[in-house]
mmCIF file of C-alpha atoms in Angstrom:
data_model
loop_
_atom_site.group_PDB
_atom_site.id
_atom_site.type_symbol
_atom_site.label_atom_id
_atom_site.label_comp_id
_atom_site.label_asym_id
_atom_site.label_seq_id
_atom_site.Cartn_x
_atom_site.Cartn_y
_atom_site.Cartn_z
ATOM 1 C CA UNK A 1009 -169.301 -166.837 -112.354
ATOM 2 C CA UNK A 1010 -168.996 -165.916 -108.657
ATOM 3 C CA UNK A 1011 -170.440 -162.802 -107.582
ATOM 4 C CA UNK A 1012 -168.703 -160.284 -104.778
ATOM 5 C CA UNK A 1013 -170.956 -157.559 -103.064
ATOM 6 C CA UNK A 1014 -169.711 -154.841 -101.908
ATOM 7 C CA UNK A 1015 -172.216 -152.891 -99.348
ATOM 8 C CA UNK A 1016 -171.265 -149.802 -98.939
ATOM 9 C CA UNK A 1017 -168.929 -146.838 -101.061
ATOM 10 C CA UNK A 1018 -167.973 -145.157 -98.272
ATOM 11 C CA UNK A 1019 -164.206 -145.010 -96.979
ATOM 12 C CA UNK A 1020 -163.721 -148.982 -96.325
ATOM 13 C CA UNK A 1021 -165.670 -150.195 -99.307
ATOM 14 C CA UNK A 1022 -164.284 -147.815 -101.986
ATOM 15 C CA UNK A 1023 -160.879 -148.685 -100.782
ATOM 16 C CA UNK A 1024 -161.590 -152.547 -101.232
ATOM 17 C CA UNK A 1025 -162.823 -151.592 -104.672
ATOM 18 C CA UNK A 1026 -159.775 -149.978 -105.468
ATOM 19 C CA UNK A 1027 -156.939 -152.447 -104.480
ATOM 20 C CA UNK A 1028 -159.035 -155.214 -106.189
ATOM 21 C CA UNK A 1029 -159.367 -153.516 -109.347
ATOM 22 C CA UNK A 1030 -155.775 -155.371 -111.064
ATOM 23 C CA UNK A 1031 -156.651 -159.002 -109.281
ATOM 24 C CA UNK A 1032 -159.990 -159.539 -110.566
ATOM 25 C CA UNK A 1033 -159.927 -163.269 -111.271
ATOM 26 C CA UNK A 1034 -161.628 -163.694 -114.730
ATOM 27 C CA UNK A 1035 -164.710 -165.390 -113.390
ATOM 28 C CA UNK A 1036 -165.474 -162.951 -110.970
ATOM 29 C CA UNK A 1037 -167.913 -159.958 -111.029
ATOM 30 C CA UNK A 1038 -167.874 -157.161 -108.799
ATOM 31 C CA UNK A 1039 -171.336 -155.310 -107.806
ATOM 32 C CA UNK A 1040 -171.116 -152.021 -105.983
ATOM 33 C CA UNK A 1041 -174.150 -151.130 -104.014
ATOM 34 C CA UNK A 1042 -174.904 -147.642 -102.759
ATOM 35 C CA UNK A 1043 -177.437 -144.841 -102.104
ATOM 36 C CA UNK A 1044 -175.168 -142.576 -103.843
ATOM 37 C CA UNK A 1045 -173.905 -142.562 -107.908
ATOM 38 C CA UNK A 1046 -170.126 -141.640 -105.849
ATOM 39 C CA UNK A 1047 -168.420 -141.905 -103.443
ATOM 40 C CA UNK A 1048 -168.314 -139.353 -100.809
ATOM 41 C CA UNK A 1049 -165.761 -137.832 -98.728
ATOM 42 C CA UNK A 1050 -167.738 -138.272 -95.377
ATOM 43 C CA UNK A 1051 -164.949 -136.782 -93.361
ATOM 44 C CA UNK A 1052 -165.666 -133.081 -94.848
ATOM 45 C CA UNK A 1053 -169.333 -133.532 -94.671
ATOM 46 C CA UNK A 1054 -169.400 -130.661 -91.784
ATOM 47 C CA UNK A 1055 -168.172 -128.255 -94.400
ATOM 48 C CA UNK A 1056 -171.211 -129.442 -96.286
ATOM 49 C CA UNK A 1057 -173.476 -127.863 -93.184
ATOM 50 C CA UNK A 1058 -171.775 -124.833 -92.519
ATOM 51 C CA UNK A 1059 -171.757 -123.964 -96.047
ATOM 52 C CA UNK A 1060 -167.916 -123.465 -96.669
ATOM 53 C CA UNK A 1061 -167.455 -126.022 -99.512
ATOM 54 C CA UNK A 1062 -169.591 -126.876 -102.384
ATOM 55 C CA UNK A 1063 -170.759 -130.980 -102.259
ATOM 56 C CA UNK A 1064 -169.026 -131.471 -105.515
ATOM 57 C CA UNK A 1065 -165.990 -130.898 -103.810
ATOM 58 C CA UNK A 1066 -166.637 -134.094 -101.693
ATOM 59 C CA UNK A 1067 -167.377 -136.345 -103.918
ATOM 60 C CA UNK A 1068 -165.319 -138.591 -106.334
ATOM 61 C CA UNK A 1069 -166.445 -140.704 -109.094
ATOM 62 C CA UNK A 1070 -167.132 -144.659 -108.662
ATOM 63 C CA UNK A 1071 -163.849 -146.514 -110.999
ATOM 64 C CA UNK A 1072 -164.743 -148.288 -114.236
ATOM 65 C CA UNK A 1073 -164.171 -151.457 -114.687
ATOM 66 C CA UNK A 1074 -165.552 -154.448 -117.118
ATOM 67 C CA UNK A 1075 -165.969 -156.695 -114.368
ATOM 68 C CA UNK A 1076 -167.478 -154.168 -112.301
ATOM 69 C CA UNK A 1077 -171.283 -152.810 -111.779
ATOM 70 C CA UNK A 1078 -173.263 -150.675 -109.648
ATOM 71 C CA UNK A 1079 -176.738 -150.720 -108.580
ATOM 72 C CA UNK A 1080 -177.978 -147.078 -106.595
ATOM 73 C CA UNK A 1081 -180.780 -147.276 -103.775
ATOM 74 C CA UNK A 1082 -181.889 -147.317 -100.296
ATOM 75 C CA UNK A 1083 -181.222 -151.200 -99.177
ATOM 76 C CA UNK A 1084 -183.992 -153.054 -97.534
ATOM 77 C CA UNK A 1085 -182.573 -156.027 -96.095
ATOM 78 C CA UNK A 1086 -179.852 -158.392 -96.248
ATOM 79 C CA UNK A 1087 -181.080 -161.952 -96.247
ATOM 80 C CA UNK A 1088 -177.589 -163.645 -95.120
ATOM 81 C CA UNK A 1089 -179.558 -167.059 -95.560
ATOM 82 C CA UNK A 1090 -180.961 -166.747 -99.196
ATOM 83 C CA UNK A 1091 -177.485 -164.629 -99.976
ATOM 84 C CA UNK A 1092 -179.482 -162.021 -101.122
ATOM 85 C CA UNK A 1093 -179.687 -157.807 -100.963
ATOM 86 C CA UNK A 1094 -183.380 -155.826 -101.614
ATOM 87 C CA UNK A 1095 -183.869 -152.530 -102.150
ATOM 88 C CA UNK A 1096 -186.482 -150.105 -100.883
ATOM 89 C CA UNK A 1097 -186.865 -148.182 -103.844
ATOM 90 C CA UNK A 1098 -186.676 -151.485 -106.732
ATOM 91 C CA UNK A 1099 -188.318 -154.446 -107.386
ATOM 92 C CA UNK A 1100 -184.907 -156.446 -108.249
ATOM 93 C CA UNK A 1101 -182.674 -157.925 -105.599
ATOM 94 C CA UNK A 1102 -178.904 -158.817 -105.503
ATOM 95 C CA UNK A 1103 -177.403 -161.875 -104.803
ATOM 96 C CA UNK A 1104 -173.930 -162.791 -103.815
ATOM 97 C CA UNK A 1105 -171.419 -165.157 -103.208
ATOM 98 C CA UNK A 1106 -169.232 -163.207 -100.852
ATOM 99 C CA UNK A 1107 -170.363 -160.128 -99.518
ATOM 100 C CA UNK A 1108 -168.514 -157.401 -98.040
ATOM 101 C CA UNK A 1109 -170.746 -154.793 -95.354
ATOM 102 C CA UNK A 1110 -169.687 -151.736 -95.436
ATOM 103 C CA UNK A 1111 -172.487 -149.563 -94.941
ATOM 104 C CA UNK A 1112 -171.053 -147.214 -92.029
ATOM 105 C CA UNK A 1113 -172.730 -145.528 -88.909
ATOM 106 C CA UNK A 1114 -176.136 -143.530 -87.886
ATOM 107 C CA UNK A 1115 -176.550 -141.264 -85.262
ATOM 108 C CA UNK A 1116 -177.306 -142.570 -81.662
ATOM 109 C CA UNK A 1117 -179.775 -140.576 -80.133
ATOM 110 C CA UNK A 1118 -179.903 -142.818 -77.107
ATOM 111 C CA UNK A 1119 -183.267 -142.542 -76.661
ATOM 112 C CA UNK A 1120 -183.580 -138.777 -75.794
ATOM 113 C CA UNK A 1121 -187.160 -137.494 -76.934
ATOM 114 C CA UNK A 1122 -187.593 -135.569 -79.924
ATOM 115 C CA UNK A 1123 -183.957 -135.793 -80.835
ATOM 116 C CA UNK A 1124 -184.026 -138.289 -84.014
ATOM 117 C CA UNK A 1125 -187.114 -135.780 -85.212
ATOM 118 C CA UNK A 1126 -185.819 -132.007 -84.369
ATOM 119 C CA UNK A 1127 -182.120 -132.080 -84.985
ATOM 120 C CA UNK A 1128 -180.370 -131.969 -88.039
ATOM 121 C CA UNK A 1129 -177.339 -134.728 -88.818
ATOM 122 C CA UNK A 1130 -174.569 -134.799 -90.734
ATOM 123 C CA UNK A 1131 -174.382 -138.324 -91.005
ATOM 124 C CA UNK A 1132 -175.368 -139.102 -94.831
ATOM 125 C CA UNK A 1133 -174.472 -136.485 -97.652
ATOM 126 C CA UNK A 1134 -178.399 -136.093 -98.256
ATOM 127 C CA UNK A 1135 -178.819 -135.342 -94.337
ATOM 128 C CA UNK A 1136 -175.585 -132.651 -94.374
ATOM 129 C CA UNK A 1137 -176.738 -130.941 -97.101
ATOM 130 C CA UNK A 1138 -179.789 -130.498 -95.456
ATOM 131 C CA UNK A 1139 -178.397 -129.211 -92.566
ATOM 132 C CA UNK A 1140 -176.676 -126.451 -94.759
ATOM 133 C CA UNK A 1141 -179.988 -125.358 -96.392
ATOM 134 C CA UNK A 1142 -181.231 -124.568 -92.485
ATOM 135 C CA UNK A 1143 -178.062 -122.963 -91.634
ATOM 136 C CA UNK A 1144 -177.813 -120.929 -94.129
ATOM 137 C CA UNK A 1145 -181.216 -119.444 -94.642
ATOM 138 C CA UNK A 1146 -181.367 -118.718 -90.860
ATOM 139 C CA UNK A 1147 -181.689 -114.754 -90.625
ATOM 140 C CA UNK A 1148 -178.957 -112.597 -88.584
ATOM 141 C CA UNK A 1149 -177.946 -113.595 -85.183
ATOM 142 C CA UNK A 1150 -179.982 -116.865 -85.296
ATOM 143 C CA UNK A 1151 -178.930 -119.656 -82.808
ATOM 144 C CA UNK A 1152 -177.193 -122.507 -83.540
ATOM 145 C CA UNK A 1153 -176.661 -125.537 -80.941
ATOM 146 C CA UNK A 1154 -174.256 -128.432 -81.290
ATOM 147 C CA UNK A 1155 -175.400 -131.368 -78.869
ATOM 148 C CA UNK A 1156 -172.255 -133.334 -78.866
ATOM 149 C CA UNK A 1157 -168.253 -132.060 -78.561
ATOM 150 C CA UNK A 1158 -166.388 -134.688 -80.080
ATOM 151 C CA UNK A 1159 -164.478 -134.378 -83.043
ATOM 152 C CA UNK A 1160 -167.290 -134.212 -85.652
ATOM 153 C CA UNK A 1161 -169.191 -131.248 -83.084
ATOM 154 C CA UNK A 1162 -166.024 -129.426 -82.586
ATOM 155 C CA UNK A 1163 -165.299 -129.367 -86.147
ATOM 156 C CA UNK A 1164 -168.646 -128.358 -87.279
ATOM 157 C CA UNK A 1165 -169.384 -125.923 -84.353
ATOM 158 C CA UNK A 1166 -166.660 -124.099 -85.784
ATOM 159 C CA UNK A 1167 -166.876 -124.033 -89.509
ATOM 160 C CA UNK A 1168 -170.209 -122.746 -88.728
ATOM 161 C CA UNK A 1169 -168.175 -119.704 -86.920
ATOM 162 C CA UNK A 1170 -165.906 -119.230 -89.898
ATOM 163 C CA UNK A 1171 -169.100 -119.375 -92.175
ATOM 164 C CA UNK A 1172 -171.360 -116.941 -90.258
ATOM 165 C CA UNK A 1173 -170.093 -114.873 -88.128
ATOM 166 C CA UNK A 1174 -173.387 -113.398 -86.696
ATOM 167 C CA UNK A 1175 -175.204 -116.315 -85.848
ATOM 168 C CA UNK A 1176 -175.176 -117.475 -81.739
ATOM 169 C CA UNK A 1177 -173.273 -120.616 -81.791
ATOM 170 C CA UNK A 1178 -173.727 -123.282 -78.217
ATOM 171 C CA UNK A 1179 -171.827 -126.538 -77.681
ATOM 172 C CA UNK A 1180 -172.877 -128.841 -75.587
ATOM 173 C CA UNK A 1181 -170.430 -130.966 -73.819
ATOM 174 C CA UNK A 1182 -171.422 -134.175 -71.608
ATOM 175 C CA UNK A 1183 -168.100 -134.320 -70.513
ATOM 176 C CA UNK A 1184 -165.541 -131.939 -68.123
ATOM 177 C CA UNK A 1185 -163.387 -130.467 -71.449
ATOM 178 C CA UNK A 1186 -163.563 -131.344 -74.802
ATOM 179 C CA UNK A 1187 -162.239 -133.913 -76.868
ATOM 180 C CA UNK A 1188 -162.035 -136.572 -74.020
ATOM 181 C CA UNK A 1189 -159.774 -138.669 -76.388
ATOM 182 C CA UNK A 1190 -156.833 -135.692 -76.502
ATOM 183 C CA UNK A 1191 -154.605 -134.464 -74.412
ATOM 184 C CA UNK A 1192 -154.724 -131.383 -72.075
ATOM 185 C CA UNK A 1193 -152.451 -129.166 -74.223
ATOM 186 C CA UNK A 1194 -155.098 -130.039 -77.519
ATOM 187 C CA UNK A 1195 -158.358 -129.694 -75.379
ATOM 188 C CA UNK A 1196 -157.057 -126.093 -73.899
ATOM 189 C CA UNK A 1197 -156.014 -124.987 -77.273
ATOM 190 C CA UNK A 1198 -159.771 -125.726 -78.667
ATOM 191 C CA UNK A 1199 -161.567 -124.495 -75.442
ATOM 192 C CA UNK A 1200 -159.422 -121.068 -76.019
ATOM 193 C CA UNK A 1201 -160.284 -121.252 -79.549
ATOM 194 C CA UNK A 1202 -164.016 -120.925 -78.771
ATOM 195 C CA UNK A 1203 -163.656 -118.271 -76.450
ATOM 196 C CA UNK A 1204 -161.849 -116.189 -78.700
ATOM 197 C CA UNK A 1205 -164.256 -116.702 -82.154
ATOM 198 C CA UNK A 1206 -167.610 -116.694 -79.341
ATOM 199 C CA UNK A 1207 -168.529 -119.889 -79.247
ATOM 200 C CA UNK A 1208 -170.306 -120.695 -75.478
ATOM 201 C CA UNK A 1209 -169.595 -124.118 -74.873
ATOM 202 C CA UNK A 1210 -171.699 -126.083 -71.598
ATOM 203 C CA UNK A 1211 -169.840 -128.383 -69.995
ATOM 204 C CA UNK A 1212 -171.466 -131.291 -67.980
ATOM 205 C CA UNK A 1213 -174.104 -131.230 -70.412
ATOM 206 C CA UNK A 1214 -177.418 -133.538 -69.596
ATOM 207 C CA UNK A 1215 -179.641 -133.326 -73.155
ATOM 208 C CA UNK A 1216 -182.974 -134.582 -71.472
ATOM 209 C CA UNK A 1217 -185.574 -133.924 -74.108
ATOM 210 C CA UNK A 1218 -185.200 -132.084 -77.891
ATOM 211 C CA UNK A 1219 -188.287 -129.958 -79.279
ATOM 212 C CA UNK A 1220 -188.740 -128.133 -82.545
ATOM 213 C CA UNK A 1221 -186.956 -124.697 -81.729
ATOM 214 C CA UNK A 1222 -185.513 -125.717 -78.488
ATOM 215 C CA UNK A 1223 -182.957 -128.359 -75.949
ATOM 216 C CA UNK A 1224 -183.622 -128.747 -72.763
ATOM 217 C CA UNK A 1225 -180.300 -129.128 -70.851
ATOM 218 C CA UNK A 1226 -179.889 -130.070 -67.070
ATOM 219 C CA UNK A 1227 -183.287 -128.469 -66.463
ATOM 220 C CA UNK A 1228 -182.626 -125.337 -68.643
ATOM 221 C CA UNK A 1229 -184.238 -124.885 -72.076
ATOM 222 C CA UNK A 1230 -182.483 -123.163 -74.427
ATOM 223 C CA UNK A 1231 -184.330 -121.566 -77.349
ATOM 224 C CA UNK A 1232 -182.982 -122.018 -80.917
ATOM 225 C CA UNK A 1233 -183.249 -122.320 -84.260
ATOM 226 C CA UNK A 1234 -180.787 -125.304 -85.836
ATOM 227 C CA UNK A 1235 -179.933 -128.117 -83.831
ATOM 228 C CA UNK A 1236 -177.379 -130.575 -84.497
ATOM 229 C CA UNK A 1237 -176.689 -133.673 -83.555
ATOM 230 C CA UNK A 1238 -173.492 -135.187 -82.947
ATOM 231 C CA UNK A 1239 -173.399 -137.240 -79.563
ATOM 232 C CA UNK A 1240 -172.565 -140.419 -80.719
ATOM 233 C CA UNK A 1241 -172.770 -142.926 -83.274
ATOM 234 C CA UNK A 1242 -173.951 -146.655 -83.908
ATOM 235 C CA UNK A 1243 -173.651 -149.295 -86.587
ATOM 236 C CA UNK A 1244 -176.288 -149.183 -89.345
ATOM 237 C CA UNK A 1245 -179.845 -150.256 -88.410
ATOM 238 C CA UNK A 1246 -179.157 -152.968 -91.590
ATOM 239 C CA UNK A 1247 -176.612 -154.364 -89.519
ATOM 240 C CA UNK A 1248 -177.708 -154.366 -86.329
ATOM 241 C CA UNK A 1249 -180.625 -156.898 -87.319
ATOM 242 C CA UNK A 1250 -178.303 -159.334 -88.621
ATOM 243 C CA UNK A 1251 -177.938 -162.761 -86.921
ATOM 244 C CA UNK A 1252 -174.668 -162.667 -86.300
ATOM 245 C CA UNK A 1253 -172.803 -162.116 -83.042
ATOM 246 C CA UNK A 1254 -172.137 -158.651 -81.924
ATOM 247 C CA UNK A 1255 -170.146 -156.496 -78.954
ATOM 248 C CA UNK A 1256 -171.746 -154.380 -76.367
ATOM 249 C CA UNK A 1257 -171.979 -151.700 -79.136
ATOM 250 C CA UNK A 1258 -173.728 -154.093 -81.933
ATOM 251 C CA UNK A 1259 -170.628 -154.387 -84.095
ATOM 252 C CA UNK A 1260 -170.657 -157.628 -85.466
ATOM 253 C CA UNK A 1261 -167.233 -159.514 -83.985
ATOM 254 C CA UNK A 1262 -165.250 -161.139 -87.068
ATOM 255 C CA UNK A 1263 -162.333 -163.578 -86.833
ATOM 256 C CA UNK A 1264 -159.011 -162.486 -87.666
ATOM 257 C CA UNK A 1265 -159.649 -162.204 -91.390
ATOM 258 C CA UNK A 1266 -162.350 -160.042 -91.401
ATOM 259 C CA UNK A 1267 -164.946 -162.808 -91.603
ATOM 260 C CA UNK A 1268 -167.983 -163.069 -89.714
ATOM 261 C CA UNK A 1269 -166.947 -166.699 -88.079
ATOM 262 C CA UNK A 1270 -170.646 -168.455 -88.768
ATOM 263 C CA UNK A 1271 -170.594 -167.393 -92.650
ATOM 264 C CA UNK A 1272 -167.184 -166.547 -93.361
ATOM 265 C CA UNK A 1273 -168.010 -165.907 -96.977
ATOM 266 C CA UNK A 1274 -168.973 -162.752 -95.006
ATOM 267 C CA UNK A 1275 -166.839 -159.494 -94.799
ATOM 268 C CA UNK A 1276 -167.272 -156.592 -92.460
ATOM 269 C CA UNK A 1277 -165.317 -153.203 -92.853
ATOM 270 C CA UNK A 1278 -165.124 -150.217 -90.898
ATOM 271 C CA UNK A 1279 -167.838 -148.763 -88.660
ATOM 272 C CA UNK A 1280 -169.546 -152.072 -88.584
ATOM 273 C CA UNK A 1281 -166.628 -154.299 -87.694
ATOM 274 C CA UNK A 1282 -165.949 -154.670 -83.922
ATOM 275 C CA UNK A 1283 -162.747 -153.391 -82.865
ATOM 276 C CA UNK A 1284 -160.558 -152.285 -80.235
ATOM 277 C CA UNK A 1285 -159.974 -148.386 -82.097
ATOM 278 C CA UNK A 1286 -162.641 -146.166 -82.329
ATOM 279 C CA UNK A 1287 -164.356 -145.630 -85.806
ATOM 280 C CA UNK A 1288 -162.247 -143.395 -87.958
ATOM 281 C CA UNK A 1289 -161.823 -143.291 -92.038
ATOM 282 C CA UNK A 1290 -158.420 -143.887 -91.420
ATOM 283 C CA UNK A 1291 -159.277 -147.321 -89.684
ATOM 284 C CA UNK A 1292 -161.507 -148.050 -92.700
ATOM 285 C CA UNK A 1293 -159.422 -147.319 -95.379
ATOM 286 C CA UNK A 1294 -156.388 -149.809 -93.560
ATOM 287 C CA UNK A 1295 -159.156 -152.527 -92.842
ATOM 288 C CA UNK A 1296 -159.793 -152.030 -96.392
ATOM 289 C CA UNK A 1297 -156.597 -152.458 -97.558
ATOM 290 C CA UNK A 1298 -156.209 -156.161 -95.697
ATOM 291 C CA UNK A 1299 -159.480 -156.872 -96.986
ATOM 292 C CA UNK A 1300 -159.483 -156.567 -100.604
ATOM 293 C CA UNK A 1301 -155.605 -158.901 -99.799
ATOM 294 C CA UNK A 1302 -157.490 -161.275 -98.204
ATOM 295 C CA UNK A 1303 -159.968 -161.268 -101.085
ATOM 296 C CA UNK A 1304 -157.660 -161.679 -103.462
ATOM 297 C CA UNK A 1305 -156.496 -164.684 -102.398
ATOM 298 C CA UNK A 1306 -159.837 -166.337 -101.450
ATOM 299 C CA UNK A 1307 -161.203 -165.591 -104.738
ATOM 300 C CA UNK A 1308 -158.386 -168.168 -106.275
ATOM 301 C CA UNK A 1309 -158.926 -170.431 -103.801
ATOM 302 C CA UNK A 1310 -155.850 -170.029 -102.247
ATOM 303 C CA UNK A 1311 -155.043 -169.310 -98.459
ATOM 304 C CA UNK A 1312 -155.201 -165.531 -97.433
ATOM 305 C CA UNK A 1313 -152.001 -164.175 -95.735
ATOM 306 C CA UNK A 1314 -152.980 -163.296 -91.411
ATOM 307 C CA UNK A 1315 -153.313 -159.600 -91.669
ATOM 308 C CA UNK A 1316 -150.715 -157.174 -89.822
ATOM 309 C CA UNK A 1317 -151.687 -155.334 -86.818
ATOM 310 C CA UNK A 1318 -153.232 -152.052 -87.506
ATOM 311 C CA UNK A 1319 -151.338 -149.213 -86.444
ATOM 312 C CA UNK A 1320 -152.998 -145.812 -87.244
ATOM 313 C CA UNK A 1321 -151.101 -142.729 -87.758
ATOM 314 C CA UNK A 1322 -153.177 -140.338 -85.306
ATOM 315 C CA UNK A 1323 -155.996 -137.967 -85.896
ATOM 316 C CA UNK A 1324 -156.617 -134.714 -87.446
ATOM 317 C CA UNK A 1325 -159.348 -132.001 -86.897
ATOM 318 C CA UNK A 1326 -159.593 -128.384 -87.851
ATOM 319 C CA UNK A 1327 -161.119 -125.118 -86.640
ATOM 320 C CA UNK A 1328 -162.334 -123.165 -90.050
ATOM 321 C CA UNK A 1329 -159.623 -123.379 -92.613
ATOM 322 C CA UNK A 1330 -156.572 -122.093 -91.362
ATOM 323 C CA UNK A 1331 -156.606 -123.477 -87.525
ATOM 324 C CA UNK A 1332 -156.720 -127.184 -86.768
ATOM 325 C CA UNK A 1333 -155.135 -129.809 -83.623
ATOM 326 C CA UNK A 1334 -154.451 -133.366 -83.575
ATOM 327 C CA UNK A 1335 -152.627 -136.277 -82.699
ATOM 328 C CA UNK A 1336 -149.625 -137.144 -85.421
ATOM 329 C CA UNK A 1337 -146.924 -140.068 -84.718
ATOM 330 C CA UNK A 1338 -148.369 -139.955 -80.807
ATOM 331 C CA UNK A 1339 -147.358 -136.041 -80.749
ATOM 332 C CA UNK A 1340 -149.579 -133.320 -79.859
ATOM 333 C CA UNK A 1341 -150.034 -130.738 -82.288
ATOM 334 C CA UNK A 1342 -151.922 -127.369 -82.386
ATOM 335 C CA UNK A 1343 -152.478 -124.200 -85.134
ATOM 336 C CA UNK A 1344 -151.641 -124.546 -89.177
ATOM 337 C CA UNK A 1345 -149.722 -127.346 -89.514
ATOM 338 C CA UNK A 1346 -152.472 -130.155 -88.254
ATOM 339 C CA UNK A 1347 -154.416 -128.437 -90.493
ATOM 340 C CA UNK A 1348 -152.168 -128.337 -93.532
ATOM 341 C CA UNK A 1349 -152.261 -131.917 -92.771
ATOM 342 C CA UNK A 1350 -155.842 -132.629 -92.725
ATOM 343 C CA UNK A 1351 -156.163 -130.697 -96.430
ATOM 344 C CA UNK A 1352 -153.196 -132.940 -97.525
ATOM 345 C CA UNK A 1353 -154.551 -136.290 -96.348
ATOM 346 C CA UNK A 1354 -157.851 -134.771 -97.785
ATOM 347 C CA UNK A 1355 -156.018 -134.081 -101.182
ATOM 348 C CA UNK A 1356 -154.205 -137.461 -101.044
ATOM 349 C CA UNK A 1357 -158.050 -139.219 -100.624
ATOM 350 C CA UNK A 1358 -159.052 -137.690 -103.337
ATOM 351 C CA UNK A 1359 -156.259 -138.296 -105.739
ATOM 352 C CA UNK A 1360 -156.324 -142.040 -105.116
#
């Protein structure tokens, strides 16, 4: 019986799951590791912080399956010589034949005191519901700072506005406008957006040191109560201590079938994969897609097909509920329809 690990449910793993489900070879068994009994919806986790939509609204069930099993935990290590996985939290380990990594991303606090200790994250489901818990008890007119004004601070900056309208909400921006990625008429459209619903956003932002109720910014301290932290991202510690050979930002670097090239019974998806597009669930879920093809094959011993060029579809962010921008078929787009959008693709991730 050959074993297949998957590490990981999260967008690229549950999606290899998924398309494998009706090609399991006979003597093959599936094992689904994860710190979670589901599988979460990671790109709504800054609703989960502001407050606006209940967890269980994020979360979708693992798929049954005879061949398939799950162990839940905090993962220790990967031993990629033994072929084994240990767990924090249990005594038992898991070993594998082929493995698939999939475990995702953790902030990068880029080594800016008191930040990985005073801010809250929205990086794990446990982490944003935390985050919620602060927001929400904070009493009228708290403060609120978002270090960070990509697309995860933009959107949770201002589902925090459309979930309390009292509280005094600050962005801060290391750049010269938001959304560096976007163009002009999307970055004006947001900056307007947060002058309208009172959101101050700093530009040229310089976070130089984080305390308990405070960030100190370009010499200025600014008193608060929440802080959150969204400046940046890097692949999971787990992965990062791996032997294998990695890119300026420690994603391991794979051959053209997903493999890592020194143990190509290996298999790296999403966040942890080194690639030319930024990390996205969108990316994930088509990596994931090739992936559990390529599996398919290799787990009959046949050759896998080369993969097609990724081509993603753009990328969708919203402003409360009803407001949103993004990038669709290379076009610009501002207001409800993004929006509409995001909810559907949201709807359509949840269906399948």
């Amino acid at each position: 019986m050959k074993r297949l690990v998957i590490l990981g449910g999260g967008y690229g793993g549950m999606m290899i799951l998924s398309n494998l489900l009706d090609k399991i070879p006979g003597n093959v068994q599936i094992t689904m590791i994860d710190r979670n009994p589901y599988h979460s919806l990671k790109t709504e986790y800054y609703a989960i912080a502001a407050g606006t939509t209940s967890d269980r609204d994020v979360r979708v069930d693992f798929p049954k399956h005879d061949q398939v099993d799950y162990e839940f935990g905090e993962v220790a290590s990967i031993d990629s010589v033994n072929q084994q996985i240990s767990f924090k939290d249990k005594s038992n380990s898991v070993s594998y034949d082929y493995l698939v990594i999939a475990l995702g991303c953790e902030d990068n606090y880029h080594d800016i005191e008191g930040a990985s200790k005073f801010t809250e994250s929205i990086q794990t489901f446990s982490n944003s519901r935390q985050a919620g818990l602060n927001i929400g008890n904070l009493k009228a007119y708290g403060k609120v700072t978002v270090v960070g004004a990509g697309l995860s601070g933009i959107e949770v900056a201002s589902e925090i506005r459309e979930s309390r309208s009292d509280l005094n909400i600050r962005l801060l921006d290391r750049g010269e406008t938001v959304l560096k990625p976007f163009d002009s008429k999307v970055q004006n459209y947001v900056e307007d957006w947060f002058v309208d619903n009172d959101v101050e956003v700093l530009h040229n932002a310089n976070v130089e040191y984080v305390e308990k109720d405070g960030v100190c910014n370009n010499g200025v301290c600014y008193v608060n109560d929440v802080t959150i932290w969204t400046a940046g991202v890097r692949p999971n510690y787990l992965v990062r201590e791996l032997p294998f050979e990695k890119d300026s930002q420690d994603k391991i670097i794979l051959n053209e079938f997903y493999q890592v090239p020194s143990n190509q019974n290996v298999y790296v998806v999403g966040d942890c994969a080194s690639s030319t597009y930024s990390p996205s669930a969108q990316l994930a879920r088509q990596q994931g897609e090739q992936i559990a093809d390529i599996l398919a094959a290799v787990l009959i011993d046949e050759e896998p097909k080369k993969p097609k060029e990724i081509k993603l579809k753009g990328t969708l962010g919203s402003l409360g509920k009803s407001d949103g921008f993004g990038s669709m078929f290379s076009k610009s787009a501002t207001g409800l329809l993004p929006r509409l959008a995001k909810s559907g693709v949201l709807w359509l991730n949840k269906r399948h």
